[in-house]
């Protein structure tokens, strides 16, 4: 009982250490640079406490839930040996998690506004909404496709850097042909697709696959799925900007 | 009372966020794999911890840190703080902004849960060669450099794509070197680009970009406000590859020195 309590205390202390840089930065800029008092100090203390407890629980749940299920499913698919179902799972995971991602919804709305301001999209509510929805569907499809390619790469043992660099060359080429208003959105869309729950799950899936296939190394072959998931949306969004 | 309402609101939003993932997992478990995963009860408990943890984490951030960070981003870019800014702004008027951008980029990345997850997993599968803190600090340095440079870009109004293309060129050169001296790290380095920008970093960095673009004369928030996230995902790849290259170089030098010492002893 005491040992359990002590280990919990140690984990909360670890979360405080994770949080310390933010507190220092905000404290320094507020007091030294902006020279202003802290409003609602008790509210801030309460918030920091919540963040610490939340982070501790999240890391605990990561080890208990997200990592094991990702690896268990990777092993089950490897045992089953059905390429179709494995790739279908990868696609659904990418598509499903991205389509409902709140950060993406926000970015898509802003993008539609930017395009409307630039005169590419008509200045009415319906046109903008249609554009934003199309953009979201495009990004979700692209994340699904990226995980399919990423999983296929692990099975084949292709080197990740050749595919990634090839992808970046395509990004650079498309930059010169896509409408300039969409370029910033496209670059940013790569970053917003990978949410806090998706990342551990996808990482565990990749590492699990690489360790259950003979001749694959979990470090060299297991990582790289997230990289594809952040690159594909850039390509697809610029293509969307050129077509739509 | 207000706090409880906020917690339940965010809890529902987090649940909706996790729902598609849960549906996909349950469907494939039940229909395709058709076998109970080992330690099912523990996994379900783990998911509940993740849900509750993320909810409290987000509520805490929104209660305490986000409002303050966003106000700061506004104040630092405010003409009242900067003093008299000429109609055509000089980039040197904004030195505190770059310092804040770098510091907040570093600090939020250290607290980013998805980066913690990737670092823990990388530490496990590398047998301890990749240290959890080493990776997190290296990635955070990359984000700090990226966000500071991104702010400089917004201030000067130079085109985004030239920075990004130059970054990609650096990345390609580094990859070309790294596949020979530190090949196992390359996929991990690429992954660290995508994981840096989620729950904690995006809201604060986006607020900074928006604040800058709306206060600097001649910049439009909808056009120039974008792009900071792109910097924050590009630079960690460069810093992780750079760090891998540096460690490989130091290991080579140590080996060379050891060999020389052995040579002089015999």
Short mmCIF file of N, CA and C in Angstrom, two decimals, chain B residues 6-159:
data_model
loop_
_atom_site.label_atom_id
_atom_site.label_comp_id
_atom_site.label_asym_id
_atom_site.label_seq_id
_atom_site.Cartn_x
_atom_site.Cartn_y
_atom_site.Cartn_z
N UNK B 6 -16.94 22.39 -16.83
CA UNK B 6 -15.87 22.42 -17.82
C UNK B 6 -15.29 21.01 -18.01
N UNK B 7 -15.07 20.32 -16.86
CA UNK B 7 -14.51 18.96 -16.93
C UNK B 7 -15.44 18.04 -17.71
N UNK B 8 -16.76 18.14 -17.43
CA UNK B 8 -17.67 17.23 -18.14
C UNK B 8 -17.74 17.58 -19.63
N UNK B 9 -17.68 18.88 -19.96
CA UNK B 9 -17.66 19.29 -21.37
C UNK B 9 -16.47 18.71 -22.10
N UNK B 10 -15.28 18.93 -21.51
CA UNK B 10 -14.06 18.45 -22.15
C UNK B 10 -14.05 16.92 -22.19
N UNK B 11 -14.59 16.30 -21.12
CA UNK B 11 -14.66 14.83 -21.08
C UNK B 11 -15.46 14.30 -22.25
N UNK B 12 -16.63 14.91 -22.51
CA UNK B 12 -17.46 14.47 -23.63
C UNK B 12 -16.71 14.65 -24.95
N UNK B 13 -16.04 15.81 -25.10
CA UNK B 13 -15.30 16.07 -26.34
C UNK B 13 -14.18 15.04 -26.53
N UNK B 14 -13.47 14.71 -25.44
CA UNK B 14 -12.39 13.73 -25.54
C UNK B 14 -12.96 12.37 -25.92
N UNK B 15 -14.12 12.04 -25.31
CA UNK B 15 -14.72 10.75 -25.62
C UNK B 15 -15.09 10.67 -27.11
N UNK B 16 -15.68 11.75 -27.63
CA UNK B 16 -16.04 11.78 -29.05
C UNK B 16 -14.81 11.64 -29.92
N UNK B 17 -13.69 12.19 -29.42
CA UNK B 17 -12.43 12.14 -30.14
C UNK B 17 -11.88 10.71 -30.20
N UNK B 18 -12.06 9.98 -29.08
CA UNK B 18 -11.52 8.63 -29.00
C UNK B 18 -12.48 7.62 -29.62
N UNK B 19 -13.77 8.02 -29.74
CA UNK B 19 -14.79 7.09 -30.23
C UNK B 19 -14.44 6.40 -31.54
N UNK B 20 -14.06 7.15 -32.60
CA UNK B 20 -13.75 6.47 -33.87
C UNK B 20 -12.66 5.42 -33.71
N UNK B 21 -11.65 5.72 -32.88
CA UNK B 21 -10.55 4.77 -32.68
C UNK B 21 -11.10 3.51 -32.02
N UNK B 22 -11.94 3.72 -30.98
CA UNK B 22 -12.51 2.58 -30.26
C UNK B 22 -13.37 1.74 -31.21
N UNK B 23 -14.16 2.40 -32.06
CA UNK B 23 -15.03 1.67 -32.99
C UNK B 23 -14.19 0.82 -33.93
N UNK B 24 -13.13 1.41 -34.50
CA UNK B 24 -12.27 0.67 -35.43
C UNK B 24 -11.64 -0.54 -34.72
N UNK B 25 -11.14 -0.32 -33.51
CA UNK B 25 -10.47 -1.42 -32.78
C UNK B 25 -11.46 -2.53 -32.46
N UNK B 26 -12.64 -2.15 -31.92
CA UNK B 26 -13.63 -3.16 -31.53
C UNK B 26 -14.11 -3.93 -32.76
N UNK B 27 -14.36 -3.22 -33.86
CA UNK B 27 -14.82 -3.88 -35.08
C UNK B 27 -13.81 -4.93 -35.56
N UNK B 28 -12.54 -4.53 -35.65
CA UNK B 28 -11.54 -5.47 -36.17
C UNK B 28 -11.28 -6.61 -35.19
N UNK B 29 -11.36 -6.30 -33.89
CA UNK B 29 -11.19 -7.38 -32.90
C UNK B 29 -12.32 -8.39 -33.03
N UNK B 30 -13.56 -7.88 -33.13
CA UNK B 30 -14.73 -8.76 -33.07
C UNK B 30 -14.96 -9.49 -34.39
N UNK B 31 -14.73 -8.79 -35.52
CA UNK B 31 -15.12 -9.37 -36.81
C UNK B 31 -13.94 -10.07 -37.49
N UNK B 32 -12.74 -9.49 -37.41
CA UNK B 32 -11.63 -10.04 -38.18
C UNK B 32 -10.74 -10.94 -37.32
N UNK B 33 -10.27 -10.41 -36.19
CA UNK B 33 -9.34 -11.20 -35.39
C UNK B 33 -10.07 -12.29 -34.62
N UNK B 34 -11.26 -11.95 -34.13
CA UNK B 34 -12.14 -12.90 -33.42
C UNK B 34 -11.42 -13.66 -32.31
N UNK B 35 -10.59 -12.95 -31.58
CA UNK B 35 -9.97 -13.56 -30.43
C UNK B 35 -9.78 -12.47 -29.38
N UNK B 36 -10.06 -12.85 -28.12
CA UNK B 36 -9.96 -11.84 -27.06
C UNK B 36 -8.50 -11.46 -26.86
N UNK B 37 -8.18 -10.16 -26.85
CA UNK B 37 -6.79 -9.78 -26.60
C UNK B 37 -6.39 -10.14 -25.16
N UNK B 38 -5.12 -10.47 -24.93
CA UNK B 38 -4.70 -10.81 -23.58
C UNK B 38 -4.87 -9.62 -22.62
N UNK B 39 -5.23 -9.92 -21.40
CA UNK B 39 -5.39 -8.90 -20.34
C UNK B 39 -6.38 -7.82 -20.77
N UNK B 40 -7.57 -8.26 -21.23
CA UNK B 40 -8.55 -7.31 -21.74
C UNK B 40 -8.96 -6.28 -20.69
N UNK B 41 -9.14 -6.76 -19.45
CA UNK B 41 -9.62 -5.86 -18.41
C UNK B 41 -8.63 -4.73 -18.16
N UNK B 42 -7.34 -5.09 -18.17
CA UNK B 42 -6.29 -4.11 -17.96
C UNK B 42 -6.28 -3.07 -19.09
N UNK B 43 -6.49 -3.56 -20.33
CA UNK B 43 -6.50 -2.65 -21.47
C UNK B 43 -7.65 -1.65 -21.38
N UNK B 44 -8.84 -2.18 -20.99
CA UNK B 44 -10.00 -1.29 -20.87
C UNK B 44 -9.75 -0.25 -19.77
N UNK B 45 -9.17 -0.70 -18.65
CA UNK B 45 -8.82 0.25 -17.58
C UNK B 45 -7.84 1.29 -18.12
N UNK B 46 -6.86 0.83 -18.90
CA UNK B 46 -5.88 1.75 -19.48
C UNK B 46 -6.55 2.81 -20.34
N UNK B 47 -7.53 2.39 -21.16
CA UNK B 47 -8.25 3.36 -21.99
C UNK B 47 -9.00 4.37 -21.13
N UNK B 48 -9.60 3.89 -20.04
CA UNK B 48 -10.30 4.82 -19.15
C UNK B 48 -9.31 5.82 -18.54
N UNK B 49 -8.12 5.35 -18.16
CA UNK B 49 -7.09 6.25 -17.64
C UNK B 49 -6.71 7.29 -18.68
N UNK B 50 -6.56 6.83 -19.93
CA UNK B 50 -6.19 7.77 -21.00
C UNK B 50 -7.26 8.84 -21.17
N UNK B 51 -8.53 8.39 -21.18
CA UNK B 51 -9.64 9.34 -21.33
C UNK B 51 -9.66 10.36 -20.21
N UNK B 52 -9.62 9.84 -18.96
CA UNK B 52 -9.67 10.72 -17.80
C UNK B 52 -8.44 11.62 -17.76
N UNK B 53 -7.28 11.02 -18.02
CA UNK B 53 -6.02 11.77 -17.98
C UNK B 53 -6.02 12.91 -18.98
N UNK B 54 -6.41 12.61 -20.24
CA UNK B 54 -6.42 13.66 -21.27
C UNK B 54 -7.41 14.76 -20.91
N UNK B 55 -8.57 14.35 -20.36
CA UNK B 55 -9.59 15.34 -19.99
C UNK B 55 -9.04 16.31 -18.94
N UNK B 56 -8.48 15.75 -17.85
CA UNK B 56 -7.96 16.62 -16.78
C UNK B 56 -6.81 17.48 -17.31
N UNK B 57 -5.97 16.87 -18.15
CA UNK B 57 -4.83 17.57 -18.74
C UNK B 57 -5.31 18.80 -19.53
N UNK B 58 -6.32 18.57 -20.40
CA UNK B 58 -6.83 19.66 -21.22
C UNK B 58 -7.52 20.73 -20.40
N UNK B 59 -8.34 20.29 -19.40
CA UNK B 59 -9.04 21.27 -18.56
C UNK B 59 -8.02 22.13 -17.82
N UNK B 60 -6.99 21.46 -17.27
CA UNK B 60 -5.96 22.20 -16.54
C UNK B 60 -5.26 23.21 -17.42
N UNK B 61 -4.92 22.79 -18.65
CA UNK B 61 -4.26 23.71 -19.58
C UNK B 61 -5.16 24.90 -19.90
N UNK B 62 -6.45 24.59 -20.14
CA UNK B 62 -7.37 25.66 -20.52
C UNK B 62 -7.68 26.59 -19.35
N UNK B 63 -7.66 26.04 -18.12
CA UNK B 63 -7.91 26.87 -16.94
C UNK B 63 -6.73 27.79 -16.66
N UNK B 64 -5.53 27.22 -16.75
CA UNK B 64 -4.38 27.95 -16.20
C UNK B 64 -3.45 28.52 -17.26
N UNK B 65 -2.99 27.65 -18.17
CA UNK B 65 -1.85 28.06 -18.96
C UNK B 65 -2.21 28.71 -20.29
N UNK B 66 -3.23 28.16 -20.99
CA UNK B 66 -3.56 28.72 -22.29
C UNK B 66 -3.96 30.19 -22.24
N UNK B 67 -4.88 30.57 -21.31
CA UNK B 67 -5.28 31.98 -21.30
C UNK B 67 -4.08 32.91 -21.10
N UNK B 68 -3.22 32.54 -20.16
CA UNK B 68 -2.05 33.36 -19.86
C UNK B 68 -1.10 33.43 -21.05
N UNK B 69 -0.85 32.25 -21.65
CA UNK B 69 0.06 32.19 -22.79
C UNK B 69 -0.45 33.00 -23.96
N UNK B 70 -1.79 32.94 -24.16
CA UNK B 70 -2.36 33.67 -25.29
C UNK B 70 -2.33 35.17 -25.05
N UNK B 71 -2.62 35.58 -23.80
CA UNK B 71 -2.54 37.01 -23.47
C UNK B 71 -1.11 37.51 -23.67
N UNK B 72 -0.14 36.68 -23.25
CA UNK B 72 1.25 37.06 -23.41
C UNK B 72 1.63 37.24 -24.86
N UNK B 73 1.18 36.31 -25.70
CA UNK B 73 1.49 36.41 -27.12
C UNK B 73 0.95 37.72 -27.68
N UNK B 74 -0.25 38.11 -27.22
CA UNK B 74 -0.83 39.38 -27.69
C UNK B 74 -0.04 40.57 -27.17
N UNK B 75 0.30 40.53 -25.85
CA UNK B 75 0.97 41.68 -25.25
C UNK B 75 2.35 41.91 -25.84
N UNK B 76 3.06 40.80 -26.11
CA UNK B 76 4.41 40.95 -26.63
C UNK B 76 4.42 41.53 -28.04
N UNK B 77 3.32 41.32 -28.77
CA UNK B 77 3.25 41.84 -30.14
C UNK B 77 2.52 43.17 -30.19
N UNK B 78 2.05 43.66 -29.04
CA UNK B 78 1.27 44.88 -28.95
C UNK B 78 2.19 46.10 -29.12
N UNK B 79 1.78 47.08 -29.94
CA UNK B 79 2.59 48.31 -30.08
C UNK B 79 2.86 48.98 -28.73
N UNK B 80 1.94 48.84 -27.76
CA UNK B 80 2.13 49.46 -26.45
C UNK B 80 3.37 48.92 -25.75
N UNK B 81 3.66 47.64 -25.97
CA UNK B 81 4.84 47.03 -25.37
C UNK B 81 6.07 47.35 -26.21
N UNK B 82 5.90 47.34 -27.52
CA UNK B 82 7.06 47.49 -28.41
C UNK B 82 7.54 48.92 -28.50
N UNK B 83 6.69 49.88 -28.07
CA UNK B 83 7.05 51.28 -28.25
C UNK B 83 6.68 51.71 -29.66
N UNK B 84 7.31 52.77 -30.15
CA UNK B 84 6.95 53.27 -31.47
C UNK B 84 7.51 52.35 -32.54
N UNK B 85 6.60 51.70 -33.27
CA UNK B 85 7.04 50.83 -34.37
C UNK B 85 6.82 51.59 -35.66
N UNK B 86 7.85 51.69 -36.49
CA UNK B 86 7.67 52.40 -37.77
C UNK B 86 6.71 51.67 -38.68
N UNK B 87 6.20 52.37 -39.68
CA UNK B 87 5.19 51.79 -40.58
C UNK B 87 5.72 50.55 -41.27
N UNK B 88 7.00 50.57 -41.60
CA UNK B 88 7.62 49.35 -42.12
C UNK B 88 8.45 48.77 -40.96
N UNK B 89 7.98 47.67 -40.34
CA UNK B 89 8.64 47.20 -39.12
C UNK B 89 10.02 46.64 -39.41
N UNK B 90 10.95 46.96 -38.49
CA UNK B 90 12.27 46.33 -38.58
C UNK B 90 12.22 45.03 -37.80
N UNK B 91 12.95 44.03 -38.25
CA UNK B 91 12.85 42.75 -37.57
C UNK B 91 13.46 42.82 -36.17
N UNK B 92 14.35 43.81 -35.94
CA UNK B 92 15.01 43.92 -34.63
C UNK B 92 14.07 44.46 -33.56
N UNK B 93 12.89 45.00 -33.95
CA UNK B 93 11.95 45.49 -32.94
C UNK B 93 11.31 44.36 -32.16
N UNK B 94 11.46 43.16 -32.64
CA UNK B 94 10.68 42.05 -32.09
C UNK B 94 11.53 41.01 -31.38
N UNK B 95 12.67 41.43 -30.83
CA UNK B 95 13.59 40.44 -30.24
C UNK B 95 12.93 39.63 -29.12
N UNK B 96 12.10 40.30 -28.27
CA UNK B 96 11.44 39.56 -27.19
C UNK B 96 10.47 38.52 -27.74
N UNK B 97 9.89 38.84 -28.91
CA UNK B 97 8.95 37.88 -29.51
C UNK B 97 9.68 36.60 -29.90
N UNK B 98 10.87 36.74 -30.51
CA UNK B 98 11.61 35.53 -30.90
C UNK B 98 12.01 34.74 -29.66
N UNK B 99 12.43 35.46 -28.60
CA UNK B 99 12.83 34.78 -27.37
C UNK B 99 11.64 34.02 -26.78
N UNK B 100 10.47 34.67 -26.77
CA UNK B 100 9.27 34.02 -26.24
C UNK B 100 8.90 32.82 -27.11
N UNK B 101 8.98 32.99 -28.44
CA UNK B 101 8.64 31.90 -29.35
C UNK B 101 9.53 30.69 -29.08
N UNK B 102 10.83 30.91 -28.95
CA UNK B 102 11.74 29.80 -28.71
C UNK B 102 11.46 29.16 -27.36
N UNK B 103 11.29 29.98 -26.32
CA UNK B 103 11.08 29.44 -24.98
C UNK B 103 9.78 28.66 -24.89
N UNK B 104 8.70 29.21 -25.45
CA UNK B 104 7.41 28.54 -25.33
C UNK B 104 7.40 27.29 -26.20
N UNK B 105 8.08 27.33 -27.35
CA UNK B 105 8.18 26.14 -28.21
C UNK B 105 8.89 25.02 -27.48
N UNK B 106 10.00 25.34 -26.82
CA UNK B 106 10.75 24.34 -26.06
C UNK B 106 9.90 23.78 -24.93
N UNK B 107 9.31 24.68 -24.14
CA UNK B 107 8.61 24.26 -22.92
C UNK B 107 7.38 23.42 -23.24
N UNK B 108 6.60 23.81 -24.26
CA UNK B 108 5.40 23.03 -24.56
C UNK B 108 5.76 21.66 -25.13
N UNK B 109 6.87 21.58 -25.85
CA UNK B 109 7.25 20.30 -26.43
C UNK B 109 7.65 19.31 -25.33
N UNK B 110 8.32 19.80 -24.28
CA UNK B 110 8.70 18.93 -23.17
C UNK B 110 7.46 18.31 -22.53
N UNK B 111 6.36 19.07 -22.50
CA UNK B 111 5.14 18.57 -21.85
C UNK B 111 4.22 17.83 -22.81
N UNK B 112 4.62 17.66 -24.07
CA UNK B 112 3.71 17.08 -25.07
C UNK B 112 3.52 15.57 -24.85
N UNK B 113 2.30 15.11 -24.54
CA UNK B 113 2.11 13.69 -24.22
C UNK B 113 2.48 12.74 -25.35
N UNK B 114 2.20 13.10 -26.62
CA UNK B 114 2.49 12.13 -27.68
C UNK B 114 4.00 11.97 -27.88
N UNK B 115 4.76 13.03 -27.60
CA UNK B 115 6.22 12.89 -27.69
C UNK B 115 6.74 11.98 -26.57
N UNK B 116 6.13 12.11 -25.38
CA UNK B 116 6.51 11.22 -24.28
C UNK B 116 6.28 9.77 -24.71
N UNK B 117 5.12 9.51 -25.35
CA UNK B 117 4.79 8.15 -25.78
C UNK B 117 5.85 7.61 -26.74
N UNK B 118 6.19 8.42 -27.76
CA UNK B 118 7.15 7.94 -28.75
C UNK B 118 8.52 7.74 -28.11
N UNK B 119 8.91 8.66 -27.20
CA UNK B 119 10.23 8.54 -26.56
C UNK B 119 10.29 7.28 -25.69
N UNK B 120 9.20 6.98 -24.97
CA UNK B 120 9.17 5.78 -24.12
C UNK B 120 9.32 4.53 -24.99
N UNK B 121 8.56 4.50 -26.09
CA UNK B 121 8.61 3.33 -26.98
C UNK B 121 10.00 3.20 -27.62
N UNK B 122 10.58 4.30 -28.05
CA UNK B 122 11.90 4.25 -28.70
C UNK B 122 12.95 3.77 -27.70
N UNK B 123 12.81 4.19 -26.44
CA UNK B 123 13.74 3.74 -25.40
C UNK B 123 13.61 2.23 -25.20
N UNK B 124 12.37 1.73 -25.19
CA UNK B 124 12.15 0.30 -25.00
C UNK B 124 12.76 -0.52 -26.13
N UNK B 125 12.44 -0.15 -27.39
CA UNK B 125 12.87 -1.01 -28.48
C UNK B 125 14.35 -0.85 -28.82
N UNK B 126 14.98 0.27 -28.40
CA UNK B 126 16.40 0.43 -28.70
C UNK B 126 17.25 -0.17 -27.59
N UNK B 127 16.61 -0.80 -26.62
CA UNK B 127 17.35 -1.38 -25.51
C UNK B 127 18.08 -0.33 -24.69
N UNK B 128 17.51 0.87 -24.63
CA UNK B 128 18.08 1.93 -23.79
C UNK B 128 19.06 2.84 -24.50
N UNK B 129 19.41 2.53 -25.77
CA UNK B 129 20.36 3.39 -26.50
C UNK B 129 19.79 4.79 -26.70
N UNK B 130 18.50 4.87 -27.05
CA UNK B 130 17.85 6.16 -27.19
C UNK B 130 17.29 6.53 -25.82
N UNK B 131 17.78 7.61 -25.22
CA UNK B 131 17.29 7.95 -23.90
C UNK B 131 16.03 8.81 -24.02
N UNK B 132 15.08 8.60 -23.09
CA UNK B 132 13.81 9.31 -23.16
C UNK B 132 14.02 10.82 -23.10
N UNK B 133 14.83 11.26 -22.12
CA UNK B 133 15.04 12.71 -21.98
C UNK B 133 15.88 13.26 -23.11
N UNK B 134 16.88 12.49 -23.56
CA UNK B 134 17.73 12.95 -24.65
C UNK B 134 16.89 13.26 -25.88
N UNK B 135 15.98 12.35 -26.23
CA UNK B 135 15.14 12.56 -27.40
C UNK B 135 14.21 13.75 -27.19
N UNK B 136 13.60 13.83 -25.99
CA UNK B 136 12.64 14.91 -25.76
C UNK B 136 13.31 16.28 -25.82
N UNK B 137 14.50 16.39 -25.22
CA UNK B 137 15.18 17.68 -25.21
C UNK B 137 15.65 18.05 -26.63
N UNK B 138 16.16 17.06 -27.38
CA UNK B 138 16.60 17.34 -28.75
C UNK B 138 15.43 17.83 -29.61
N UNK B 139 14.29 17.13 -29.49
CA UNK B 139 13.11 17.55 -30.26
C UNK B 139 12.67 18.94 -29.83
N UNK B 140 12.70 19.21 -28.52
CA UNK B 140 12.26 20.51 -28.02
C UNK B 140 13.16 21.64 -28.53
N UNK B 141 14.46 21.37 -28.63
CA UNK B 141 15.37 22.37 -29.19
C UNK B 141 15.00 22.65 -30.65
N UNK B 142 14.68 21.58 -31.38
CA UNK B 142 14.26 21.76 -32.77
C UNK B 142 13.01 22.62 -32.88
N UNK B 143 12.02 22.34 -32.03
CA UNK B 143 10.78 23.13 -32.07
C UNK B 143 11.08 24.58 -31.72
N UNK B 144 11.94 24.80 -30.70
CA UNK B 144 12.28 26.16 -30.29
C UNK B 144 12.87 26.93 -31.47
N UNK B 145 13.84 26.33 -32.16
CA UNK B 145 14.47 26.99 -33.31
C UNK B 145 13.44 27.24 -34.40
N UNK B 146 12.57 26.24 -34.63
CA UNK B 146 11.58 26.36 -35.69
C UNK B 146 10.59 27.48 -35.44
N UNK B 147 10.04 27.54 -34.22
CA UNK B 147 9.02 28.56 -33.93
C UNK B 147 9.64 29.95 -33.94
N UNK B 148 10.89 30.07 -33.43
CA UNK B 148 11.54 31.38 -33.45
C UNK B 148 11.76 31.85 -34.89
N UNK B 149 12.24 30.95 -35.74
CA UNK B 149 12.46 31.31 -37.14
C UNK B 149 11.13 31.61 -37.84
N UNK B 150 10.09 30.84 -37.48
CA UNK B 150 8.77 31.08 -38.06
C UNK B 150 8.24 32.46 -37.69
N UNK B 151 8.50 32.90 -36.46
CA UNK B 151 8.07 34.25 -36.05
C UNK B 151 8.84 35.31 -36.83
N UNK B 152 10.13 35.07 -37.00
CA UNK B 152 10.95 35.98 -37.81
C UNK B 152 10.37 36.10 -39.22
N UNK B 153 9.93 34.97 -39.75
CA UNK B 153 9.36 34.98 -41.10
C UNK B 153 8.09 35.83 -41.15
N UNK B 154 7.24 35.69 -40.12
CA UNK B 154 6.00 36.48 -40.12
C UNK B 154 6.34 37.97 -40.01
N UNK B 155 7.33 38.31 -39.17
CA UNK B 155 7.71 39.72 -39.00
C UNK B 155 8.23 40.30 -40.31
N UNK B 156 9.12 39.54 -40.97
CA UNK B 156 9.72 40.06 -42.19
C UNK B 156 8.83 39.88 -43.41
N UNK B 157 7.84 39.00 -43.31
CA UNK B 157 6.93 38.79 -44.43
C UNK B 157 7.54 38.08 -45.61
N UNK B 158 8.65 37.36 -45.37
CA UNK B 158 9.28 36.62 -46.46
C UNK B 158 8.46 35.36 -46.76
N UNK B 159 8.52 34.86 -48.02
CA UNK B 159 7.64 33.74 -48.38
C UNK B 159 7.95 32.46 -47.61
#
